[in-house]
Short mmCIF file of C-alpha atoms and ligand atoms in Angstrom, two decimals:
data_model
loop_
_atom_site.label_atom_id
_atom_site.label_comp_id
_atom_site.label_asym_id
_atom_site.label_seq_id
_atom_site.Cartn_x
_atom_site.Cartn_y
_atom_site.Cartn_z
CA MET A 1 -64.04 0.53 -16.49
CA THR A 2 -64.86 -2.56 -15.64
CA ASN A 3 -63.46 -3.39 -12.01
CA THR A 4 -61.59 -6.59 -11.54
CA LYS A 5 -62.07 -8.98 -8.41
CA ASN A 6 -59.49 -7.10 -6.83
CA GLY A 7 -61.06 -4.17 -6.85
CA GLY A 8 -58.37 -2.86 -9.07
CA PHE A 9 -59.10 -2.18 -12.75
CA MET A 10 -57.82 -4.01 -16.20
CA SER A 11 -54.49 -2.16 -17.60
CA ASP A 12 -55.31 -2.22 -20.67
CA GLU A 13 -58.73 0.02 -19.70
CA LEU A 14 -56.56 2.00 -19.04
CA ASP A 15 -56.17 5.84 -20.31
CA ARG A 16 -52.34 6.05 -21.41
CA VAL A 17 -50.66 9.46 -21.46
CA ALA A 18 -47.60 8.94 -21.81
CA GLY A 19 -44.55 6.40 -22.32
CA ASN A 20 -44.16 3.21 -19.91
CA GLY A 21 -46.76 3.40 -17.87
CA LEU A 22 -48.46 6.88 -16.83
CA ILE A 23 -52.09 7.28 -16.91
CA ASN A 24 -54.52 10.04 -17.34
CA ARG A 25 -54.09 12.52 -14.04
CA ARG A 26 -57.98 12.37 -13.70
CA HIS A 27 -58.01 8.08 -13.06
CA LEU A 28 -57.08 8.62 -9.74
CA LEU A 29 -60.07 10.74 -8.89
CA LYS A 30 -62.61 8.53 -10.58
CA VAL A 31 -61.35 4.84 -9.50
CA GLY A 32 -58.58 4.71 -7.21
CA LEU A 33 -55.69 3.12 -7.11
CA GLY A 34 -55.95 -0.68 -8.11
CA GLY A 35 -53.55 -2.91 -6.27
CA LEU A 36 -52.13 -0.91 -3.61
CA GLY A 37 -55.11 -1.27 -0.93
CA THR A 38 -57.30 -4.25 -0.21
CA ALA A 39 -60.33 -3.02 -1.73
CA LEU A 40 -63.46 -2.85 -0.19
CA ALA A 41 -65.31 -5.91 -1.12
CA THR A 42 -68.58 -6.94 -0.73
CA ASN A 43 -67.29 -10.03 1.64
CA THR A 44 -65.89 -7.73 4.35
CA PHE A 45 -68.88 -6.28 5.45
CA GLY A 46 -71.72 -7.38 3.80
CA ALA A 47 -74.09 -10.09 4.29
CA ASP A 48 -71.95 -13.16 3.18
CA ALA A 49 -68.76 -12.30 5.84
CA GLY A 50 -68.89 -15.24 7.57
CA GLY A 51 -67.41 -14.02 10.41
CA LYS A 52 -68.10 -11.65 13.42
CA LEU A 53 -66.95 -8.62 12.53
CA GLN A 54 -63.62 -7.07 14.47
CA ILE A 55 -64.18 -3.76 17.06
CA PRO A 56 -60.68 -2.53 17.26
CA GLN A 57 -59.33 -2.83 20.70
CA TRP A 58 -59.42 1.63 20.56
CA SER A 59 -62.93 1.77 20.36
CA GLN A 60 -63.43 -0.50 22.89
CA GLN A 61 -62.39 2.11 25.81
CA PRO A 62 -61.91 5.97 26.15
CA GLY A 63 -58.73 6.92 25.13
CA PRO A 64 -56.64 9.70 27.20
CA GLY A 65 -58.22 13.04 27.51
CA THR A 66 -57.47 16.71 26.34
CA SER A 67 -53.54 17.85 26.43
CA SER A 68 -51.85 21.01 26.66
CA TYR A 69 -49.77 21.35 24.09
CA GLY A 70 -50.01 18.58 21.04
CA SER A 71 -48.02 15.88 19.76
CA PRO A 72 -47.72 13.55 16.42
CA SER A 73 -48.94 10.58 16.24
CA SER A 74 -46.77 7.55 18.23
CA PHE A 75 -47.15 5.92 14.93
CA THR A 76 -45.97 8.67 12.72
CA GLY A 77 -41.95 8.15 14.34
CA HIS A 78 -40.47 7.78 10.91
CA LEU A 79 -41.33 11.15 10.28
CA GLN A 80 -37.67 12.87 11.24
CA ARG A 81 -35.25 15.78 9.97
CA SER A 82 -31.87 13.48 9.09
CA ALA A 83 -28.78 15.59 10.06
CA GLY A 84 -24.67 15.12 8.92
CA THR A 85 -22.02 14.28 11.34
CA PRO A 86 -21.29 17.11 13.29
CA ASN A 87 -18.15 19.16 12.47
CA PRO A 88 -16.18 19.61 16.28
CA ILE A 89 -14.06 22.23 14.65
CA TYR A 90 -17.47 24.06 13.63
CA PRO A 91 -19.24 23.88 16.75
CA GLY A 92 -22.99 24.09 16.11
CA GLY A 93 -22.87 24.25 12.39
CA GLY A 94 -24.17 22.23 9.84
CA ALA A 95 -28.02 21.34 8.36
CA SER A 96 -31.05 18.58 9.04
CA ARG A 97 -33.08 17.64 6.00
CA SER A 98 -37.07 17.95 5.51
CA PRO A 99 -38.21 14.09 5.46
CA LEU A 100 -39.92 15.08 2.10
CA GLN A 101 -40.34 11.43 0.56
CA HIS A 102 -43.33 10.99 4.00
CA LEU A 103 -44.64 14.59 3.65
CA GLN A 104 -47.96 15.15 1.06
CA GLY A 105 -49.41 18.74 0.87
CA THR A 106 -46.88 22.23 0.83
CA ILE A 107 -46.59 23.22 4.50
CA THR A 108 -43.65 21.30 6.22
CA PRO A 109 -44.57 20.98 9.91
CA ASN A 110 -42.48 23.13 11.85
CA SER A 111 -40.84 20.32 14.03
CA LEU A 112 -39.70 18.54 10.36
CA HIS A 113 -38.53 22.90 8.36
CA PHE A 114 -35.27 22.12 7.21
CA GLU A 115 -32.24 23.79 9.21
CA ARG A 116 -29.35 25.48 8.08
CA HIS A 117 -27.14 26.98 11.49
CA HIS A 118 -23.55 28.02 10.80
CA SER A 119 -22.92 28.44 14.71
CA GLY A 120 -25.88 26.95 16.29
CA VAL A 121 -28.68 27.88 17.62
CA PRO A 122 -28.35 30.77 20.15
CA ALA A 123 -31.33 31.00 23.08
CA VAL A 124 -32.08 34.41 22.24
CA ASP A 125 -34.42 35.96 25.22
CA PRO A 126 -37.36 37.96 23.26
CA ALA A 127 -37.73 40.53 26.32
CA GLN A 128 -33.88 41.35 26.27
CA HIS A 129 -33.56 41.07 21.98
CA LYS A 130 -33.50 44.31 20.12
CA LEU A 131 -34.13 44.77 16.45
CA VAL A 132 -32.54 48.32 15.30
CA ILE A 133 -32.63 49.80 12.21
CA ASN A 134 -30.05 52.16 10.90
CA GLY A 135 -27.51 53.85 8.64
CA LEU A 136 -29.38 56.02 5.95
CA VAL A 137 -31.86 56.67 7.54
CA ASP A 138 -33.85 59.77 8.84
CA GLN A 139 -34.67 58.41 12.31
CA PRO A 140 -32.51 55.52 13.77
CA LEU A 141 -35.45 53.37 15.36
CA MET A 142 -34.48 50.23 17.97
CA PHE A 143 -37.89 48.28 18.27
CA SER A 144 -38.36 45.32 21.14
CA TYR A 145 -40.73 42.17 20.21
CA GLU A 146 -43.48 44.09 22.00
CA ASP A 147 -43.44 46.79 20.02
CA LEU A 148 -43.09 44.86 16.70
CA LEU A 149 -46.41 42.48 17.95
CA LYS A 150 -48.38 46.07 17.57
CA TYR A 151 -47.57 46.35 14.42
CA PRO A 152 -50.23 45.37 11.47
CA MET A 153 -48.67 41.65 9.84
CA VAL A 154 -49.61 39.69 6.21
CA SER A 155 -49.36 36.34 6.46
CA LYS A 156 -47.90 34.52 3.33
CA ILE A 157 -47.31 31.05 2.00
CA TYR A 158 -43.58 31.06 1.08
CA PHE A 159 -40.99 28.11 0.46
CA LEU A 160 -37.38 27.98 1.90
CA GLU A 161 -34.43 26.41 -0.04
CA CYS A 162 -30.47 26.65 1.16
CA SER A 163 -29.11 27.27 -2.01
CA GLY A 164 -26.83 24.58 -1.26
CA ASN A 165 -29.96 22.32 -1.74
CA SER A 166 -29.46 19.49 -4.19
CA GLY A 167 -25.66 19.97 -4.68
CA THR A 168 -24.43 16.64 -4.73
CA LEU A 169 -26.00 16.40 -7.89
CA TYR A 170 -22.82 18.22 -9.52
CA GLY A 171 -20.99 15.41 -8.47
CA ASN A 172 -19.79 12.92 -11.20
CA THR A 173 -21.09 9.92 -9.34
CA PRO A 174 -24.81 9.92 -8.62
CA ALA A 175 -24.89 9.61 -4.70
CA ASP A 176 -26.82 7.20 -3.79
CA GLY A 177 -29.53 8.99 -1.69
CA SER A 178 -33.12 9.22 -0.61
CA ALA A 179 -35.42 12.14 -1.38
CA GLN A 180 -34.52 13.48 1.88
CA SER A 181 -30.50 13.43 2.16
CA ILE A 182 -30.37 14.48 -1.60
CA HIS A 183 -32.75 17.68 -1.58
CA GLY A 184 -34.32 18.27 1.80
CA LEU A 185 -33.01 21.49 2.08
CA VAL A 186 -36.20 22.97 1.16
CA SER A 187 -39.41 23.37 3.18
CA CYS A 188 -42.43 25.59 3.07
CA ALA A 189 -44.73 27.67 5.75
CA GLU A 190 -47.31 30.34 6.10
CA TRP A 191 -44.88 33.03 7.44
CA THR A 192 -46.17 35.76 9.25
CA GLY A 193 -44.30 39.10 10.30
CA ILE A 194 -44.38 43.05 9.14
CA PRO A 195 -43.51 44.01 5.68
CA LEU A 196 -40.23 45.73 5.83
CA SER A 197 -41.27 48.71 4.23
CA THR A 198 -43.71 49.17 6.80
CA LEU A 199 -40.76 49.38 9.59
CA LEU A 200 -38.43 51.21 6.48
CA ASP A 201 -41.11 54.12 5.57
CA GLU A 202 -41.34 54.81 9.30
CA ALA A 203 -37.19 55.22 9.76
CA GLY A 204 -37.40 57.03 6.55
CA VAL A 205 -35.25 55.94 4.06
CA LYS A 206 -32.03 58.43 2.51
CA THR A 207 -31.95 58.70 -1.26
CA GLU A 208 -28.62 57.28 -1.27
CA ALA A 209 -29.54 54.08 0.07
CA LYS A 210 -29.60 51.23 -2.12
CA TRP A 211 -28.31 47.85 0.18
CA ILE A 212 -29.48 46.74 3.75
CA ALA A 213 -27.11 45.20 5.58
CA ALA A 214 -29.56 42.64 7.89
CA VAL A 215 -27.48 40.69 11.00
CA GLY A 216 -27.99 38.16 12.71
CA ALA A 217 -28.07 37.78 16.45
CA ASP A 218 -25.70 34.28 16.97
CA GLY A 219 -22.53 33.51 17.32
CA ALA A 220 -21.96 33.73 13.57
CA SER A 221 -23.27 36.96 13.26
CA MET A 222 -24.32 36.08 10.07
CA GLY A 223 -25.01 38.79 7.93
CA ARG A 224 -26.07 39.30 4.27
CA SER A 225 -27.01 42.70 2.16
CA VAL A 226 -30.46 42.74 0.42
CA PRO A 227 -31.29 45.18 -2.06
CA LEU A 228 -33.56 48.31 -1.51
CA ALA A 229 -35.47 47.40 -4.34
CA LYS A 230 -36.46 43.60 -3.23
CA ALA A 231 -36.62 44.98 0.68
CA LEU A 232 -39.86 47.23 -0.53
CA ASP A 233 -41.42 44.61 -2.15
CA ASP A 234 -42.04 41.49 -0.14
CA VAL A 235 -39.84 41.15 2.26
CA MET A 236 -40.91 40.74 6.17
CA VAL A 237 -39.47 40.23 9.33
CA ALA A 238 -41.36 37.44 10.27
CA LEU A 239 -42.40 36.68 13.91
CA TYR A 240 -44.79 33.59 13.52
CA GLN A 241 -44.50 30.58 11.63
CA ASN A 242 -47.39 28.19 10.84
CA GLY A 243 -49.78 29.95 13.57
CA GLU A 244 -46.96 29.91 16.43
CA PRO A 245 -44.22 31.82 17.12
CA ILE A 246 -40.78 30.75 15.07
CA ARG A 247 -39.49 28.12 16.53
CA PRO A 248 -35.60 29.28 17.56
CA GLU A 249 -34.04 26.79 15.14
CA GLN A 250 -35.98 29.27 12.40
CA GLY A 251 -34.86 32.41 14.29
CA TYR A 252 -36.71 32.88 17.35
CA PRO A 253 -37.92 35.91 18.07
CA MET A 254 -37.47 37.52 14.87
CA ARG A 255 -36.08 36.44 11.13
CA LEU A 256 -35.88 38.41 7.68
CA PHE A 257 -37.45 36.42 5.37
CA VAL A 258 -37.00 36.89 1.66
CA PRO A 259 -39.21 35.18 -0.60
CA GLY A 260 -38.18 33.22 -3.56
CA TRP A 261 -34.54 33.80 -2.96
CA GLU A 262 -31.59 31.46 -1.57
CA GLY A 263 -32.19 30.27 2.28
CA ASN A 264 -28.97 32.38 3.37
CA ILE A 265 -30.53 36.02 2.88
CA SER A 266 -33.19 35.07 5.31
CA VAL A 267 -31.49 36.25 8.39
CA LYS A 268 -31.94 34.23 11.00
CA TRP A 269 -32.43 35.63 15.05
CA LEU A 270 -32.47 39.61 13.26
CA THR A 271 -30.87 41.85 15.29
CA GLN A 272 -29.69 44.94 12.82
CA LEU A 273 -31.10 46.20 9.36
CA LYS A 274 -29.04 48.93 8.31
CA LEU A 275 -29.19 50.79 5.40
CA THR A 276 -25.93 51.59 3.10
CA ARG A 277 -24.79 52.84 -0.06
CA GLU A 278 -23.16 49.91 -1.42
CA ALA A 279 -23.45 45.89 -0.69
CA SER A 280 -21.78 45.01 2.44
CA GLN A 281 -19.48 42.22 1.03
CA PHE A 282 -20.21 40.07 4.29
CA ARG A 283 -17.98 37.12 4.61
CA ASP A 284 -21.62 34.59 3.40
CA GLU A 285 -21.33 36.61 -0.07
CA THR A 286 -17.68 37.37 -0.35
CA SER A 287 -15.90 33.35 0.44
CA LYS A 288 -19.38 31.62 0.45
CA TYR A 289 -22.76 31.67 -1.55
CA THR A 290 -20.75 32.92 -4.96
CA ASP A 291 -20.93 30.67 -8.55
CA THR A 292 -17.65 30.09 -9.98
CA MET A 293 -18.66 29.49 -13.61
CA THR A 294 -16.58 27.64 -15.96
CA ASP A 295 -14.26 30.86 -16.96
CA ARG A 296 -13.09 31.07 -13.14
CA ARG A 297 -15.17 33.88 -12.89
CA SER A 298 -17.30 33.98 -10.12
CA LEU A 299 -21.71 35.36 -9.69
CA GLN A 300 -22.15 37.05 -6.43
CA PHE A 301 -25.62 38.59 -5.22
CA THR A 302 -26.84 35.09 -7.67
CA PHE A 303 -30.84 35.33 -5.32
CA PRO A 304 -33.27 34.36 -6.59
CA MET A 305 -33.79 30.24 -6.64
CA GLY A 306 -34.48 28.48 -9.77
CA THR A 307 -37.60 26.74 -10.99
CA LYS A 308 -37.81 23.08 -9.95
CA SER A 309 -39.50 19.97 -9.46
CA LEU A 310 -38.50 16.90 -7.63
CA ILE A 311 -40.90 12.67 -7.66
CA THR A 312 -40.86 12.76 -3.42
CA SER A 313 -42.89 9.15 -3.98
CA PRO A 314 -41.65 6.85 -5.04
CA SER A 315 -38.00 7.79 -4.76
CA GLY A 316 -34.22 6.90 -3.83
CA GLN A 317 -34.08 4.29 -1.81
CA MET A 318 -37.64 3.33 -2.20
CA SER A 319 -38.92 0.53 -3.52
CA LEU A 320 -41.81 -0.53 -5.39
CA PRO A 321 -43.15 -3.73 -3.61
CA HIS A 322 -45.61 -5.22 -6.12
CA LYS A 323 -46.51 -4.45 -10.14
CA GLY A 324 -49.28 -2.17 -10.33
CA VAL A 325 -50.43 1.59 -10.33
CA TYR A 326 -48.63 3.46 -8.13
CA LYS A 327 -49.24 7.48 -7.11
CA VAL A 328 -46.24 8.98 -8.62
CA THR A 329 -46.53 12.74 -6.41
CA GLY A 330 -43.75 15.40 -5.69
CA ILE A 331 -43.53 18.92 -5.26
CA ALA A 332 -42.67 21.90 -7.41
CA TRP A 333 -41.41 25.68 -6.47
CA SER A 334 -40.05 28.84 -8.29
CA GLY A 335 -38.21 31.80 -7.13
CA ALA A 336 -39.33 33.62 -10.02
CA GLY A 337 -43.11 33.03 -9.30
CA SER A 338 -45.81 30.21 -8.94
CA ILE A 339 -46.06 26.98 -10.74
CA ARG A 340 -48.26 26.84 -13.64
CA ARG A 341 -47.38 23.40 -15.24
CA VAL A 342 -45.55 20.00 -13.60
CA GLU A 343 -44.86 17.11 -16.59
CA VAL A 344 -43.58 13.67 -15.38
CA SER A 345 -42.05 11.11 -17.51
CA ALA A 346 -42.02 7.47 -16.26
CA ASP A 347 -39.20 6.55 -19.58
CA GLY A 348 -36.72 8.90 -18.96
CA GLY A 349 -37.41 11.95 -20.71
CA ARG A 350 -38.95 10.53 -24.03
CA SER A 351 -42.44 11.30 -23.77
CA TRP A 352 -44.17 12.93 -20.69
CA ALA A 353 -47.56 13.83 -19.94
CA ASP A 354 -48.78 16.63 -17.64
CA ALA A 355 -49.69 15.73 -13.89
CA MET A 356 -52.70 17.40 -11.74
CA ILE A 357 -52.06 20.33 -9.59
CA GLU A 358 -53.16 19.14 -6.11
CA SER A 359 -52.56 22.03 -4.38
CA HIS A 360 -52.60 26.21 -4.69
CA GLN A 361 -50.25 27.61 -6.91
CA SER A 362 -49.31 30.55 -4.86
CA ASP A 363 -46.31 32.85 -5.74
CA LYS A 364 -42.83 31.15 -4.41
CA ALA A 365 -44.81 28.77 -2.52
CA LEU A 366 -44.25 25.00 -2.75
CA ALA A 367 -46.95 23.26 -5.01
CA ARG A 368 -48.22 19.50 -4.92
CA PHE A 369 -48.88 17.37 -8.17
CA SER A 370 -49.44 13.86 -8.72
CA ILE A 371 -50.12 11.69 -11.87
CA PRO A 372 -51.06 7.48 -11.46
CA TRP A 373 -48.72 5.35 -13.22
CA GLN A 374 -48.30 1.39 -13.78
CA TRP A 375 -45.45 0.18 -12.96
CA ASP A 376 -45.54 -3.57 -15.39
CA GLY A 377 -42.29 -4.97 -13.85
CA GLY A 378 -39.82 -3.44 -16.16
CA ASP A 379 -37.11 -0.64 -15.65
CA GLY A 380 -37.98 2.65 -15.88
CA ILE A 381 -36.45 6.27 -15.64
CA LEU A 382 -39.13 8.67 -13.09
CA GLN A 383 -38.77 12.11 -13.84
CA SER A 384 -40.56 15.57 -13.62
CA ARG A 385 -40.52 18.82 -14.97
CA ALA A 386 -41.38 22.05 -13.85
CA THR A 387 -42.92 25.28 -15.35
CA ASP A 388 -43.54 28.85 -13.84
CA SER A 389 -45.52 31.93 -14.41
CA ALA A 390 -42.97 33.66 -15.79
CA GLY A 391 -42.33 30.52 -18.69
CA ASN A 392 -38.78 29.06 -16.83
CA ILE A 393 -38.63 25.38 -17.67
CA GLN A 394 -36.79 23.09 -15.35
CA PRO A 395 -33.92 22.32 -17.26
CA SER A 396 -32.28 18.75 -17.29
CA ARG A 397 -28.95 18.35 -15.96
CA ASP A 398 -27.05 18.51 -19.07
CA ALA A 399 -28.43 21.59 -19.75
CA HIS A 400 -28.34 22.80 -15.88
CA LEU A 401 -24.59 21.82 -15.84
CA ALA A 402 -23.74 23.37 -19.40
CA GLU A 403 -25.24 26.90 -17.65
CA ARG A 404 -23.70 26.69 -14.60
CA GLY A 405 -20.57 24.33 -14.92
CA LEU A 406 -19.14 22.11 -12.70
CA ILE A 407 -16.68 24.11 -9.94
CA SER A 408 -19.94 25.76 -9.08
CA PHE A 409 -22.15 24.23 -5.83
CA TYR A 410 -24.97 26.18 -5.37
CA HIS A 411 -28.35 27.09 -7.14
CA TYR A 412 -28.48 23.26 -8.62
CA HIS A 413 -32.01 22.54 -10.08
CA GLY A 414 -31.90 20.29 -13.08
CA ILE A 415 -34.31 17.81 -13.74
CA GLN A 416 -33.92 14.35 -11.04
CA SER A 417 -34.24 11.42 -11.82
CA TRP A 418 -34.96 8.02 -10.21
CA GLY A 419 -34.53 4.87 -11.81
CA ILE A 420 -36.43 1.73 -11.38
CA ASN A 421 -35.00 -1.58 -11.88
CA THR A 422 -37.11 -5.02 -12.34
CA GLU A 423 -36.43 -5.45 -8.73
CA GLY A 424 -38.37 -2.39 -8.53
CA GLU A 425 -35.68 -0.57 -6.83
CA ILE A 426 -35.36 3.22 -7.21
CA LYS A 427 -32.02 4.92 -6.93
CA ASN A 428 -30.86 8.81 -7.88
CA VAL A 429 -28.99 7.80 -11.76
CA TYR A 430 -28.19 10.34 -14.65
CA THR A 431 -29.35 10.39 -18.12
N1 MTE B 501 -28.40 34.41 11.73
C1 MTE B 501 -28.26 33.37 11.17
N2 MTE B 501 -29.30 33.61 9.75
C2 MTE B 501 -29.17 32.18 8.81
C3 MTE B 501 -28.58 31.45 9.19
C4 MTE B 501 -27.44 31.53 9.76
O1 MTE B 501 -26.79 30.17 10.26
N3 MTE B 501 -27.17 32.44 10.90
N4 MTE B 501 -28.32 30.22 7.99
C5 MTE B 501 -29.24 30.46 6.60
C6 MTE B 501 -28.97 29.79 5.42
S1 MTE B 501 -27.64 29.05 4.50
C7 MTE B 501 -30.62 29.34 5.44
S2 MTE B 501 -30.64 28.20 4.10
C8 MTE B 501 -31.43 29.84 6.23
C9 MTE B 501 -31.95 28.42 7.00
O2 MTE B 501 -33.26 28.61 8.09
P1 MTE B 501 -33.89 27.44 8.65
O3 MTE B 501 -32.79 26.94 9.41
O4 MTE B 501 -34.77 28.09 9.28
O5 MTE B 501 -34.12 26.50 7.24
O6 MTE B 501 -31.22 30.39 7.11
C10 MTE B 501 -29.90 31.52 7.06
N5 MTE B 501 -30.25 32.36 7.88
MO1 MO B 502 -28.38 27.72 3.13
#
């Protein structure tokens, strides 16, 4: 490896691992990126500087002191959720999306966690809120917020994804969108709460009970039916999100959290859990959140989210400022387990190379991947393809549509294609 004058490296010495410029994932570790930043050349700090070392203004006097509640840097104002236009006949309803293209790592800051509300955010007073467990139980129970805080809790990192995420990609023409506008209905947090099995044990579930009706305290009274087996497996009543009480937007003071399953079933502002023989057939599992297949029959209770990945940078509506080596990075997740492998292609799927997994690879959590890529100024199509611990491989868009048809809107998890033109402009494309 020879350093060039500008601190980069000769392109013909790069270890190419797939077509159109993909470079061995280990290169980023060894040499950093050529051509993106200003190199630490000897004449910046060295003896032949020929000028005075500049001491920045912020190093010349003390800054403000401590604060009681922190806020992000004023230089990160571009980190914003984006919301659609409100609908006057649907007050409080709508969604806001996480700015995936500006995030690194796997945890979504609470202020940027995506939101999906069917009837706005209720102002729930924890001192008056109650959680009831009733129906087919030996002993119906009612808990206050204070009661629940006394139980042992677990902390787990899980993604949450709305089943409507990426649904625009069912459309015939590729939407001109960004990672945020197309895929921003996924986020990931450390959720802390009480395993639902603990509370169900206390109530004593009768043998006839097979489902749990979970209902929220919002104006929509959103309800969903949870199969008992899942409820006893990894479902929790979550009270904390990334170390602070769950945000009002995420269900303060408590939400059901159903790992790996469509976001809608993680009922926010949770107020009732009723044990039943059958599913309750709530509005949100009959008219909505069912998937109509090509033969016009509808699938109901399609809970787990598919194996999915997405390059977040570079991505839609960004542009590459110059030829050179870029870090391609993105996120991957699966409702069926952990992420085992992510491959990246720069030539529209003709050849693939393994990306590096930069993060933990835990169950039903986002994973972060990266791979270096040299853009030589030509056309290209960047794609990523995830494999999970259950052996599921993320399908191409065509394979996904062949399976699900075009009537359904939910559970899109096909491979995302970002097309690059000779100007370096990046667009959502279909291959
Ligand atoms: N009570 C209640 N729970 C709810 C909703 C709601 O509107 N009301 N929205 C659901 C939907 S559709 C999704 S995708 C997730 C979104 O969770 P978030 O807003 O914390 O991201 O919450 C679910 N739980
Ligand atoms: Mo959703």
